PDB file of C-alpha atoms in Angstrom:
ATOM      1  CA  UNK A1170     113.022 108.822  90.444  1.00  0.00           C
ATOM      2  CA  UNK A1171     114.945 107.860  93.888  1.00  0.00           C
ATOM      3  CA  UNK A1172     115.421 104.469  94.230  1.00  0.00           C
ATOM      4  CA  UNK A1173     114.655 102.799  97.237  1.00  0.00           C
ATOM      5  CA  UNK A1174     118.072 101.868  98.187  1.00  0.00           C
ATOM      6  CA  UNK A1175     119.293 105.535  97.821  1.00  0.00           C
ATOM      7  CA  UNK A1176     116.453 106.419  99.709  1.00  0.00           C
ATOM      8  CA  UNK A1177     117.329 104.029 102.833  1.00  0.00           C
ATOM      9  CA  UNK A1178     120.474 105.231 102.527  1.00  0.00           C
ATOM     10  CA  UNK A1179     120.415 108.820 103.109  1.00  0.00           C
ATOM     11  CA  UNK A1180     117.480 108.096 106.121  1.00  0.00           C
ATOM     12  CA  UNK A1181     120.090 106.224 107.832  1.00  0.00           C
ATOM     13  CA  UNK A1182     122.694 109.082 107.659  1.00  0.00           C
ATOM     14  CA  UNK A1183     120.743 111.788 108.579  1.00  0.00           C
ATOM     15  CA  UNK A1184     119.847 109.796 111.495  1.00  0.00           C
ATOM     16  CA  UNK A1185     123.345 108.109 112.639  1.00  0.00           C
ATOM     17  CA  UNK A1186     124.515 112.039 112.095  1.00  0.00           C
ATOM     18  CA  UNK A1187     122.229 113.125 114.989  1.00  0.00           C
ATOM     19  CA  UNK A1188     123.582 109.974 117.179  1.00  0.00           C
ATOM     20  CA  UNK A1189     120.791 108.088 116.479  1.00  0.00           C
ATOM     21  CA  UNK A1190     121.824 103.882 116.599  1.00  0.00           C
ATOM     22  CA  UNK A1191     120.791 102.445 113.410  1.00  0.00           C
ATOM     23  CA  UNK A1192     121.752  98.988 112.787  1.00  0.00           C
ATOM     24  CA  UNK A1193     119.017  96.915 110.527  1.00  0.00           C
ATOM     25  CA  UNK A1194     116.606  99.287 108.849  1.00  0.00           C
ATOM     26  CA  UNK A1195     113.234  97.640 107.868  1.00  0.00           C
ATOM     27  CA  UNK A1196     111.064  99.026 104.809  1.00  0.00           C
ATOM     28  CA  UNK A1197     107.544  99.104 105.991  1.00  0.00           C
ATOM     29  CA  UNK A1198     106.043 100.132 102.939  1.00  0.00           C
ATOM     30  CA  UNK A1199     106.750 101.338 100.122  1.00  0.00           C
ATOM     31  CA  UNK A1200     103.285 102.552  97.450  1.00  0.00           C
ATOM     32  CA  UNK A1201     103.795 106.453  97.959  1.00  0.00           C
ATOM     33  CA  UNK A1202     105.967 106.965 100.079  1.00  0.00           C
ATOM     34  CA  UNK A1203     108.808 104.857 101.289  1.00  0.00           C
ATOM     35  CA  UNK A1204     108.663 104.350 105.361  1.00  0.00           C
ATOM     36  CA  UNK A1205     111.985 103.051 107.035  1.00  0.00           C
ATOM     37  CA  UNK A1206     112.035 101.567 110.632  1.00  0.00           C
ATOM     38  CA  UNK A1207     115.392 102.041 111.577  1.00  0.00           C
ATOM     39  CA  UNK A1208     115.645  99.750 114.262  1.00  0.00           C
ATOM     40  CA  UNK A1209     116.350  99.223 116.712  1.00  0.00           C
ATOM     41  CA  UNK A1210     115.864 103.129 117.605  1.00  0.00           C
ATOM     42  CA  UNK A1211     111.978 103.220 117.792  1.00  0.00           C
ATOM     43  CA  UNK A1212     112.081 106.261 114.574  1.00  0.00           C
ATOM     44  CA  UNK A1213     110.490 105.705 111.628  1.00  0.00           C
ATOM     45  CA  UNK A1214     111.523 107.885 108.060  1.00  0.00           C
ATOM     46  CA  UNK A1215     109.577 108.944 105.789  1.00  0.00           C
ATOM     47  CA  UNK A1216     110.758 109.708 102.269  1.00  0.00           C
ATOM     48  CA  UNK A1217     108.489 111.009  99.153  1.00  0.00           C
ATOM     49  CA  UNK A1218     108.433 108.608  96.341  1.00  0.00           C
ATOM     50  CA  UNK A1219     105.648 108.788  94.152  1.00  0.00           C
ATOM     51  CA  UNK A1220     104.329 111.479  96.006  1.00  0.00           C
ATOM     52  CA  UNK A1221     107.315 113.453  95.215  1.00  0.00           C
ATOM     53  CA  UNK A1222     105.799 113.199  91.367  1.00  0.00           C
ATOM     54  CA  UNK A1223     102.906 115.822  92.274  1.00  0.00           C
ATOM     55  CA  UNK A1224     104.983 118.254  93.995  1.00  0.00           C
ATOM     56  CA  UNK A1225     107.859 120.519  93.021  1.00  0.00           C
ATOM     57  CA  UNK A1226     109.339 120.316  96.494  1.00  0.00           C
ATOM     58  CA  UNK A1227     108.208 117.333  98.675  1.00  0.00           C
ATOM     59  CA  UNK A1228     110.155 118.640 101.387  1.00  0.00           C
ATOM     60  CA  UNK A1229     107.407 121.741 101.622  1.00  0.00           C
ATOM     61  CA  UNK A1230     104.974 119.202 101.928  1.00  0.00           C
ATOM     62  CA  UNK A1231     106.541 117.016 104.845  1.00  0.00           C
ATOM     63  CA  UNK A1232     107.444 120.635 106.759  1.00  0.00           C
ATOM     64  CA  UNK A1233     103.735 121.704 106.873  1.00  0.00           C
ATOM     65  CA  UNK A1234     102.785 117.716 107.884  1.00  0.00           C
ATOM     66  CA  UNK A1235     105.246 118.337 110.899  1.00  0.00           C
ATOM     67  CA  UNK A1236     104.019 121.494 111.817  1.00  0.00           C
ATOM     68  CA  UNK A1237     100.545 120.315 111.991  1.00  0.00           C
ATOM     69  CA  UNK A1238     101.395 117.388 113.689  1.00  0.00           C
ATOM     70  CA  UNK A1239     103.270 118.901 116.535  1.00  0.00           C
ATOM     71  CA  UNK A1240     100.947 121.489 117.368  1.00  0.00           C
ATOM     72  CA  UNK A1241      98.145 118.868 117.778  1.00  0.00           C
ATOM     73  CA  UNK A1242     100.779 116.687 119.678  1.00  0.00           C
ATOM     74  CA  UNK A1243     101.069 119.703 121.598  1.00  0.00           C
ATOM     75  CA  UNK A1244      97.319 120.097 122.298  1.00  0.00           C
ATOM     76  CA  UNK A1245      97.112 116.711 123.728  1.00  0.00           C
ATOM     77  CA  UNK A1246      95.112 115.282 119.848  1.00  0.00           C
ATOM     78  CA  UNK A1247      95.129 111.303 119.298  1.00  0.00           C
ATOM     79  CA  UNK A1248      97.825 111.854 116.677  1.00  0.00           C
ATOM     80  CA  UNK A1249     101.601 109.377 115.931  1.00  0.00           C
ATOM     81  CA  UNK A1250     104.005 112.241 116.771  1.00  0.00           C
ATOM     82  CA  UNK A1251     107.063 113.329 115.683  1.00  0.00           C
ATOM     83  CA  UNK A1252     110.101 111.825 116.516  1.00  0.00           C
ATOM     84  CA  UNK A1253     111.931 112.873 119.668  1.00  0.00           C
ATOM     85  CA  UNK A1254     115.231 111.140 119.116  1.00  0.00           C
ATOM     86  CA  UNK A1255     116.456 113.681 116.872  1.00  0.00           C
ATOM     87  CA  UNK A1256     115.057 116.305 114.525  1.00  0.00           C
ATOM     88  CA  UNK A1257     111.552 115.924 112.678  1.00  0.00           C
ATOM     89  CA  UNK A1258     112.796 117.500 110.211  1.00  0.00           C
ATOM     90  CA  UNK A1259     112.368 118.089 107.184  1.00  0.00           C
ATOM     91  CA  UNK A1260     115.898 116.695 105.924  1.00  0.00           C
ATOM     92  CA  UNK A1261     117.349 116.229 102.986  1.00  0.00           C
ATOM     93  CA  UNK A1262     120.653 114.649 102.324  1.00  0.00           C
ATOM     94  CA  UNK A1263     121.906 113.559  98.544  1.00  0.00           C
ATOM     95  CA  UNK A1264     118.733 115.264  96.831  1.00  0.00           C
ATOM     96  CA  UNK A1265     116.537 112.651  99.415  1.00  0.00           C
ATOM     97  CA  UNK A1266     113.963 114.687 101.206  1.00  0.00           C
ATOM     98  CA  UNK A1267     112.490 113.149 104.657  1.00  0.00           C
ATOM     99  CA  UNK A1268     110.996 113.235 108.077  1.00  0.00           C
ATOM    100  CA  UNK A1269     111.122 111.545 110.608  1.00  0.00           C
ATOM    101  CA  UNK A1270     108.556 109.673 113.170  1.00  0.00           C
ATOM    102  CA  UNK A1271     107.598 107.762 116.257  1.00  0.00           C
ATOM    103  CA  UNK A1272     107.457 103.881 115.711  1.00  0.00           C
ATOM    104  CA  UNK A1273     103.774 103.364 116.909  1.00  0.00           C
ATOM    105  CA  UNK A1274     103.271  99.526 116.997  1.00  0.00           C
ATOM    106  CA  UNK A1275      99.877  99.106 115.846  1.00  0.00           C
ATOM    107  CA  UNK A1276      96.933  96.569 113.964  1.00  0.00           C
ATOM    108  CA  UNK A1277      96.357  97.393 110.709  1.00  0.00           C
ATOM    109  CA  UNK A1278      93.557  94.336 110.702  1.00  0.00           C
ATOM    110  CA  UNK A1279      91.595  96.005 113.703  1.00  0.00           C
ATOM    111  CA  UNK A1280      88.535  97.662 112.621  1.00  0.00           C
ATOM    112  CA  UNK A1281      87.705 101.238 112.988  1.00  0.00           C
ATOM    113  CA  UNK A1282      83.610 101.720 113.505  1.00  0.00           C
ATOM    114  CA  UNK A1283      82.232 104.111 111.453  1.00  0.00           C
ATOM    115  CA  UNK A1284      80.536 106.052 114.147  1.00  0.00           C
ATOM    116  CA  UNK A1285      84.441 106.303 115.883  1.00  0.00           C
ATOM    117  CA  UNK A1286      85.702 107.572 112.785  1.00  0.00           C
ATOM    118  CA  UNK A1287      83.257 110.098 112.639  1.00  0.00           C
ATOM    119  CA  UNK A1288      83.371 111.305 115.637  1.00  0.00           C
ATOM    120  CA  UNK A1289      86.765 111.216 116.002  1.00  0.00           C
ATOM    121  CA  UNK A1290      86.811 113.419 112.666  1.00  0.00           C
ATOM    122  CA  UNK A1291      84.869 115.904 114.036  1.00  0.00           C
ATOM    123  CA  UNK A1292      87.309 116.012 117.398  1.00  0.00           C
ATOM    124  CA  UNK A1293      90.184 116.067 114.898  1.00  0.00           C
ATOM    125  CA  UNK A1294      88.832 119.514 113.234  1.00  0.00           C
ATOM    126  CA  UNK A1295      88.206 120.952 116.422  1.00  0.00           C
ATOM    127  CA  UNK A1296      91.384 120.350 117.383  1.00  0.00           C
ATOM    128  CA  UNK A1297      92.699 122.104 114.498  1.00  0.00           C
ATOM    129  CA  UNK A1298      90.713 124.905 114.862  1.00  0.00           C
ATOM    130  CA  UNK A1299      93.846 126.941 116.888  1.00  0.00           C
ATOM    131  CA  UNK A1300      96.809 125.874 113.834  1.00  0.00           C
ATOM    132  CA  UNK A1301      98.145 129.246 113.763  1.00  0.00           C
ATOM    133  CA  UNK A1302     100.165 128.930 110.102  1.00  0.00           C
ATOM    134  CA  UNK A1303      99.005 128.978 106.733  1.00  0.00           C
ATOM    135  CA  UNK A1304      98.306 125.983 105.122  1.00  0.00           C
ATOM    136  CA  UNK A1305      97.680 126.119 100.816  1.00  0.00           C
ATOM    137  CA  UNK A1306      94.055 126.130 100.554  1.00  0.00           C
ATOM    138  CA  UNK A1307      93.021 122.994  98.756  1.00  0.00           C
ATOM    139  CA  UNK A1308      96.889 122.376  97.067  1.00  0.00           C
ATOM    140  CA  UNK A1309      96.874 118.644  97.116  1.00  0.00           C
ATOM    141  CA  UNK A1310      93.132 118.444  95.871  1.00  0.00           C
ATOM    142  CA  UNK A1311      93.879 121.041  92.481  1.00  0.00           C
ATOM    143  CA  UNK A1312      97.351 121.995  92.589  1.00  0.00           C
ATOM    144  CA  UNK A1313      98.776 118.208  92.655  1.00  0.00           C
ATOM    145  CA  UNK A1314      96.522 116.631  90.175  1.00  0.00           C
ATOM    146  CA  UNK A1315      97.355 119.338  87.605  1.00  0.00           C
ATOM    147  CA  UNK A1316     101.149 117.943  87.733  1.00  0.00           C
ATOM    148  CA  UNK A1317     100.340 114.274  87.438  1.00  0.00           C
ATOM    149  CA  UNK A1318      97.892 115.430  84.109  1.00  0.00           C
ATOM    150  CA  UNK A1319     100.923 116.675  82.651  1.00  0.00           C
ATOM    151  CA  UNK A1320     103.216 114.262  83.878  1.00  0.00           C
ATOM    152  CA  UNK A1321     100.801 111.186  82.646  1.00  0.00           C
ATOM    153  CA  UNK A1322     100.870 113.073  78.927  1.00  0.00           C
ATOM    154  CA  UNK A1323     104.342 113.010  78.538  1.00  0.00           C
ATOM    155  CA  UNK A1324     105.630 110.964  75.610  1.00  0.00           C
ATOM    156  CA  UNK A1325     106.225 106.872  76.659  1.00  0.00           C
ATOM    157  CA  UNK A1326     103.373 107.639  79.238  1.00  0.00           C
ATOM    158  CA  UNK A1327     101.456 104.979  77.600  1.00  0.00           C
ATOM    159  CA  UNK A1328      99.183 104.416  80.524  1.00  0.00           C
ATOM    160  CA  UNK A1329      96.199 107.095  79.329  1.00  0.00           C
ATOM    161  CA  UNK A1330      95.114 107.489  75.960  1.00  0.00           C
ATOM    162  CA  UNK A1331      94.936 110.990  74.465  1.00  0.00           C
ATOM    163  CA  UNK A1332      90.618 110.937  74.892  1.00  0.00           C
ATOM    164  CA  UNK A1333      90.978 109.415  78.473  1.00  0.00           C
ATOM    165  CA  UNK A1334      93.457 112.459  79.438  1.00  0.00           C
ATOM    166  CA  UNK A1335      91.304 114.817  77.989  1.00  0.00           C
ATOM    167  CA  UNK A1336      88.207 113.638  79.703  1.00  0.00           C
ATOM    168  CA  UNK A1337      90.666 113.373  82.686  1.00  0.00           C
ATOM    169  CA  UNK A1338      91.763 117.391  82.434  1.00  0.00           C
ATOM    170  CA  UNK A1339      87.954 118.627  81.546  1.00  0.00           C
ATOM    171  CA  UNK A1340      87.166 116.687  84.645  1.00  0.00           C
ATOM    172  CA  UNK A1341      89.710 118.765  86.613  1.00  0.00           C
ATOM    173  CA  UNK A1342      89.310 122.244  85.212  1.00  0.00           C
ATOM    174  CA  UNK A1343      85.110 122.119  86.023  1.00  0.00           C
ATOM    175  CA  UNK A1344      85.904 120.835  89.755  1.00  0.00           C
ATOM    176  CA  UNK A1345      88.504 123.471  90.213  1.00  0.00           C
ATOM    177  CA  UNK A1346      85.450 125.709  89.109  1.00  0.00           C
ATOM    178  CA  UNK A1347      82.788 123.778  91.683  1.00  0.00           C
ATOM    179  CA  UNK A1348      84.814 123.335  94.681  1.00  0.00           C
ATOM    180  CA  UNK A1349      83.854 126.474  96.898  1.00  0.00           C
ATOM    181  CA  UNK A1350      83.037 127.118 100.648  1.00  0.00           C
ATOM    182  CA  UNK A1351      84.650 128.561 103.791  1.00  0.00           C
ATOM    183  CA  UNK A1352      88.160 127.197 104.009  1.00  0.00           C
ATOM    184  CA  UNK A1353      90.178 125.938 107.309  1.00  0.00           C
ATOM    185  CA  UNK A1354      93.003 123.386 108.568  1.00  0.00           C
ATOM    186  CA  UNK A1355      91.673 119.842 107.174  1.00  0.00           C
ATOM    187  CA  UNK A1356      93.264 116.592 107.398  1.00  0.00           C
ATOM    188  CA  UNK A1357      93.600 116.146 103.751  1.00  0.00           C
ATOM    189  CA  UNK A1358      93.439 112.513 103.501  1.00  0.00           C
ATOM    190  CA  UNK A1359      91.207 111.966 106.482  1.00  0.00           C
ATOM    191  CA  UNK A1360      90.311 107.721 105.525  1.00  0.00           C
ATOM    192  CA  UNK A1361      90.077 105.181 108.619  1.00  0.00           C
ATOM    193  CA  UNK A1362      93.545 103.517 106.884  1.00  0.00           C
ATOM    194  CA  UNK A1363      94.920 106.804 108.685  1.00  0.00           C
ATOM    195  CA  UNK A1364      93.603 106.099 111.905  1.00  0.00           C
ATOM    196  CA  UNK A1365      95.921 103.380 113.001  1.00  0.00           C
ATOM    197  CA  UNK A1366      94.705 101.114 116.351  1.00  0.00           C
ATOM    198  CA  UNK A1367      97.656 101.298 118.761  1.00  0.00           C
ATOM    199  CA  UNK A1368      97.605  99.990 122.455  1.00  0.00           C
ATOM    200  CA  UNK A1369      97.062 103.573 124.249  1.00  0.00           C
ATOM    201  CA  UNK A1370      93.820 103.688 121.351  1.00  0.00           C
ATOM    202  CA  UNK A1371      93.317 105.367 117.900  1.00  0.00           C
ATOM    203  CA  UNK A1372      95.898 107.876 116.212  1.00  0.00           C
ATOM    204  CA  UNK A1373      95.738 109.613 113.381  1.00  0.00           C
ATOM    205  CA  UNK A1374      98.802 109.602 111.028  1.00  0.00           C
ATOM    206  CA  UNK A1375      99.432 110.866 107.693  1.00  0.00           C
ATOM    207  CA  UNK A1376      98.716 114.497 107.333  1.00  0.00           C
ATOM    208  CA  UNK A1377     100.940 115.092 104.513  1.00  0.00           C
ATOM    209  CA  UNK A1378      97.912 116.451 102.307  1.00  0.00           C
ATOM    210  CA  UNK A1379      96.670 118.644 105.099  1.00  0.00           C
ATOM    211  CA  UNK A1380      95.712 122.221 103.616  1.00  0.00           C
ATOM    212  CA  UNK A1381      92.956 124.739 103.910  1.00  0.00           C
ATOM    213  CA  UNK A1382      89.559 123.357 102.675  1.00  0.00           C
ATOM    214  CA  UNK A1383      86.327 123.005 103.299  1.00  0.00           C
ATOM    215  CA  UNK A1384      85.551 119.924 105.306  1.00  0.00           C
ATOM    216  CA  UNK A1385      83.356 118.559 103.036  1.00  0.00           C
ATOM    217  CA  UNK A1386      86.672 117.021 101.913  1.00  0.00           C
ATOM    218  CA  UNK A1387      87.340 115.358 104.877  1.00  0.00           C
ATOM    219  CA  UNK A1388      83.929 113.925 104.769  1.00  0.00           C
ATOM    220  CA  UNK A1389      84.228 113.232 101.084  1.00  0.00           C
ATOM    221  CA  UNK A1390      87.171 110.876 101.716  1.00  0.00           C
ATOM    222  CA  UNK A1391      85.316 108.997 104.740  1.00  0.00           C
ATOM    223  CA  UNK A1392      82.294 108.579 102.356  1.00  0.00           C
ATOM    224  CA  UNK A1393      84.378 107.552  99.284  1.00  0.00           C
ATOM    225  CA  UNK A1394      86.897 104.699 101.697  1.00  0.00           C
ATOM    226  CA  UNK A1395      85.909 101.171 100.931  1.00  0.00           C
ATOM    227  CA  UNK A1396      87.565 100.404 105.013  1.00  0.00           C
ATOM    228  CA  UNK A1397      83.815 101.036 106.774  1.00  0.00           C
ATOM    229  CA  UNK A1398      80.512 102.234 105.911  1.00  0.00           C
ATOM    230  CA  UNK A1399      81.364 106.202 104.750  1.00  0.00           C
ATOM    231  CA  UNK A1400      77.575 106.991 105.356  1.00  0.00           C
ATOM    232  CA  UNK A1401      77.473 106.055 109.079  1.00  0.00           C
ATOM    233  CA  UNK A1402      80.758 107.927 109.645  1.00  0.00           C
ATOM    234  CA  UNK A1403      79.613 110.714 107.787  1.00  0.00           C
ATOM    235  CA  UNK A1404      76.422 110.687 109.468  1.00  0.00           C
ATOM    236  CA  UNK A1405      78.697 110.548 113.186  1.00  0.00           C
ATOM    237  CA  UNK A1406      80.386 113.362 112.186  1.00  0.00           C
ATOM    238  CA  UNK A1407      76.861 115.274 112.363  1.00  0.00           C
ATOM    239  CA  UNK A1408      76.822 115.950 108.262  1.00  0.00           C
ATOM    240  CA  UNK A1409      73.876 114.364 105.878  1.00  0.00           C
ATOM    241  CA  UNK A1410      76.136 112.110 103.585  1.00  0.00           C
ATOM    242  CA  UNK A1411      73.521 112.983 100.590  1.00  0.00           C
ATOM    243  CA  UNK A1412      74.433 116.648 100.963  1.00  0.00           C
ATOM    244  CA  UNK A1413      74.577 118.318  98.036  1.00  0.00           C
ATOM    245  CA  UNK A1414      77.662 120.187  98.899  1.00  0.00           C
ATOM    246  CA  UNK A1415      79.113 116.921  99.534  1.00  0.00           C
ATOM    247  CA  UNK A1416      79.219 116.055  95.479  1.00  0.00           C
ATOM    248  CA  UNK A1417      81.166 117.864  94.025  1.00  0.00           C
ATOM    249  CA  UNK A1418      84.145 116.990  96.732  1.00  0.00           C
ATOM    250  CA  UNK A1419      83.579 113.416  96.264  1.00  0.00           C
ATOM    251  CA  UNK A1420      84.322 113.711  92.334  1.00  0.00           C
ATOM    252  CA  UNK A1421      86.982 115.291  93.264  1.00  0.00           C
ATOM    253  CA  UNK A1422      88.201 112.644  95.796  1.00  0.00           C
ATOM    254  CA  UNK A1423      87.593 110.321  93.307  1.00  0.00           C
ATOM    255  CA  UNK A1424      89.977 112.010  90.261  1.00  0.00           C
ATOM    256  CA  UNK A1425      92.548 112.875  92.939  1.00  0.00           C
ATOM    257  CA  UNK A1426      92.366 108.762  93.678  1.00  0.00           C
ATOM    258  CA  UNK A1427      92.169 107.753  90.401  1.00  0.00           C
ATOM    259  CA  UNK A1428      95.715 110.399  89.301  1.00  0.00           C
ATOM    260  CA  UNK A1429      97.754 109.015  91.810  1.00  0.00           C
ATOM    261  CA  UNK A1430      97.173 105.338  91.445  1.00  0.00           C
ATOM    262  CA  UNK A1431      98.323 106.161  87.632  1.00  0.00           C
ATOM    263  CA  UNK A1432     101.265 107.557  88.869  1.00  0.00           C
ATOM    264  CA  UNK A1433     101.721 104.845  90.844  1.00  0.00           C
ATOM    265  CA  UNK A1434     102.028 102.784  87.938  1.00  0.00           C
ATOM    266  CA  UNK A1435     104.864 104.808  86.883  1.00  0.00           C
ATOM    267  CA  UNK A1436     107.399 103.781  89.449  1.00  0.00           C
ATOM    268  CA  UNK A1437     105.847 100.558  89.559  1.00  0.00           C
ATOM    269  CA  UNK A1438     104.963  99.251  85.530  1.00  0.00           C
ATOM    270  CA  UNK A1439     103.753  95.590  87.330  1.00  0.00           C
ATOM    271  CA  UNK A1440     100.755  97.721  88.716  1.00  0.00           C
ATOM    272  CA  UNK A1441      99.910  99.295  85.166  1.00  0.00           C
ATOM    273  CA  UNK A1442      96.602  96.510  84.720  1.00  0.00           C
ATOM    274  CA  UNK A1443      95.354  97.863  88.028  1.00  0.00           C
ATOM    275  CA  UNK A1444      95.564 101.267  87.508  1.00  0.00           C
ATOM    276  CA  UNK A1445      94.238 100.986  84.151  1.00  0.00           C
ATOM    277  CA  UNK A1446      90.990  99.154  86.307  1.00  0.00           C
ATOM    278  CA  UNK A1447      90.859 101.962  88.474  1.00  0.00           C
ATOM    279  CA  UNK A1448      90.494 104.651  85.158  1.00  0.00           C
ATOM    280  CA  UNK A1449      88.213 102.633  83.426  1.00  0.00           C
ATOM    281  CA  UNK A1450      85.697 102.707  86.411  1.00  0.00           C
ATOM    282  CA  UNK A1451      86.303 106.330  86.683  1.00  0.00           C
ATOM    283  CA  UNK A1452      85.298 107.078  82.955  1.00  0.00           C
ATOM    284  CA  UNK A1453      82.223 104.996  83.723  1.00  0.00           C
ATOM    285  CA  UNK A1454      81.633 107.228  86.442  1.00  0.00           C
ATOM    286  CA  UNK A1455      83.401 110.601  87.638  1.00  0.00           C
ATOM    287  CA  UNK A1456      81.489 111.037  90.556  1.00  0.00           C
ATOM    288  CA  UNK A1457      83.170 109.677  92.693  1.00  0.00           C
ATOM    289  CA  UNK A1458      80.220 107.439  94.073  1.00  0.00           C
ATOM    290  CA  UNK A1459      81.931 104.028  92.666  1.00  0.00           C
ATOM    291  CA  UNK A1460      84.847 102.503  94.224  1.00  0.00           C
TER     292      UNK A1460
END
């Protein structure tokens, strides 16, 4: 796994390299990815960490997030843009892969309402209606969670019992079967906690998961966030949140949820008795419905 101080490291050489004035970089966060502000240049890096678990090349993954990004920066969409001070990348630079981003100052306590989301959801697709590359259809959503089953089973795993990985991979081979429907450019992780409350107004970020899916997925993870009330948003977007083509991509929002906070857990063992939590209410109930 990288460690965080490699990590800030090799952000902070790509960037000097392309004249960029770094002098006291700041961790932001640091759960699935690692996010650098390297101030006092307004960029901030992003580096797969536990992300970089599901994927066999994270820097595939942060290419297709910039070339989404930019062409709705292009178009004029509410979205935190690539960085202009040098390129977006994707980098890499001693086996670190990254990106790189405009330092947005924003509220993280400012409250998004549901019928904004929504809406703004529905804006958002419509926007990406023109993307004129490829995107994996529905990668992050089968693709991903298939590595993190067999990376949770390997020997010294120790967070999921041989029953509760089974359950786990039945789970995931019968919504690979379910999930079906017209595919185009989705978000991929479309939650309000991606909609960030900046001074010029609401931005999305994050579209490291976007793909080619049905938007019941989108929808599914507005319905599924605990941030607002997913049935009012839903309902804004113009959808019926008890659709039955809704269900079977909220089970699947809720295994794909429920995988990564596991592998969490793996970089960080002090957050094994919460992921553990989060399993145990997904055995109780796989549809997704309970948060």
């Amino acid at each position: 796994m990288i460690s965080r101080s490699a990590a800030v490291s090799a952000a902070v050489a790509v960037a000097r390299e392309h004249g960029v004035r770094v002098l006291e970089p700041v961790v932001l966060n640091d759960s699935f990815n690692l996010r650098i502000l390297l101030r006092p240049a307004p960029v901030v890096a992003r580096v797969p960490t536990t992300t970089a678990l599901g994927r066999p090349d994270p820097a595939e993954a942060l290419g297709r997030e910039v070339a989404v990004v930019s062409y709705l920066h292009g178009a004029g969409a509410p979205v935190v843009p690539p960085s202009e001070l040098l390129p977006p990348g994707p980098h890499r630079r001693d086996g670190v892969a990254m990106s790189f981003w405009a330092h947005v100052r924003h509220d993280p306590g400012q409250a998004v309402p549901p019928e904004v989301a929504g809406r703004m959801l529905a804006e958002l697709h419509e926007a990406l209606r023109g993307f004129p590359c490829e995107l994996p259809r529905l990668g992050p959503v089968l693709d991903e969670p298939a590595r993190l089953l067999d990376l949770l089973a390997r020997p010294g795993s120790r967070l999921v019992g041989d029953g509760e990985l089974a359950r786990l991979r039945e789970a995931h081979a019968t919504l690979a079967q379910r999930l079906g429907g017209p595919v185009r450019a989705v978000h991929g992780d479309a939650h309000p906690g991606n909609l960030l409350a900046t001074p010029g107004g609401l931005l999305w970020n994050d579209f490291e998961e976007c793909m080619a899916a049905p938007v019941e997925w989108d929808l599914a993870c507005l319905l599924r966030t605990t941030r607002l009330d997913g049935r009012a948003a839903v309902r804004a977007y113009g959808a019926d949140p008890d659709g039955p083509g809704l269900r079977a991509f909220l089970a699947a929002r809720g295994l794909q949820g429920t995988l990564w906070v596991l592998a969490r857990a793996l970089r960080f063992p002090d957050q094994a008795d919460r992921a553990r939590a989060v399993l145990r209410t997904w055995l109780d109930d796989p549809s997704g419905a309970t948060r």
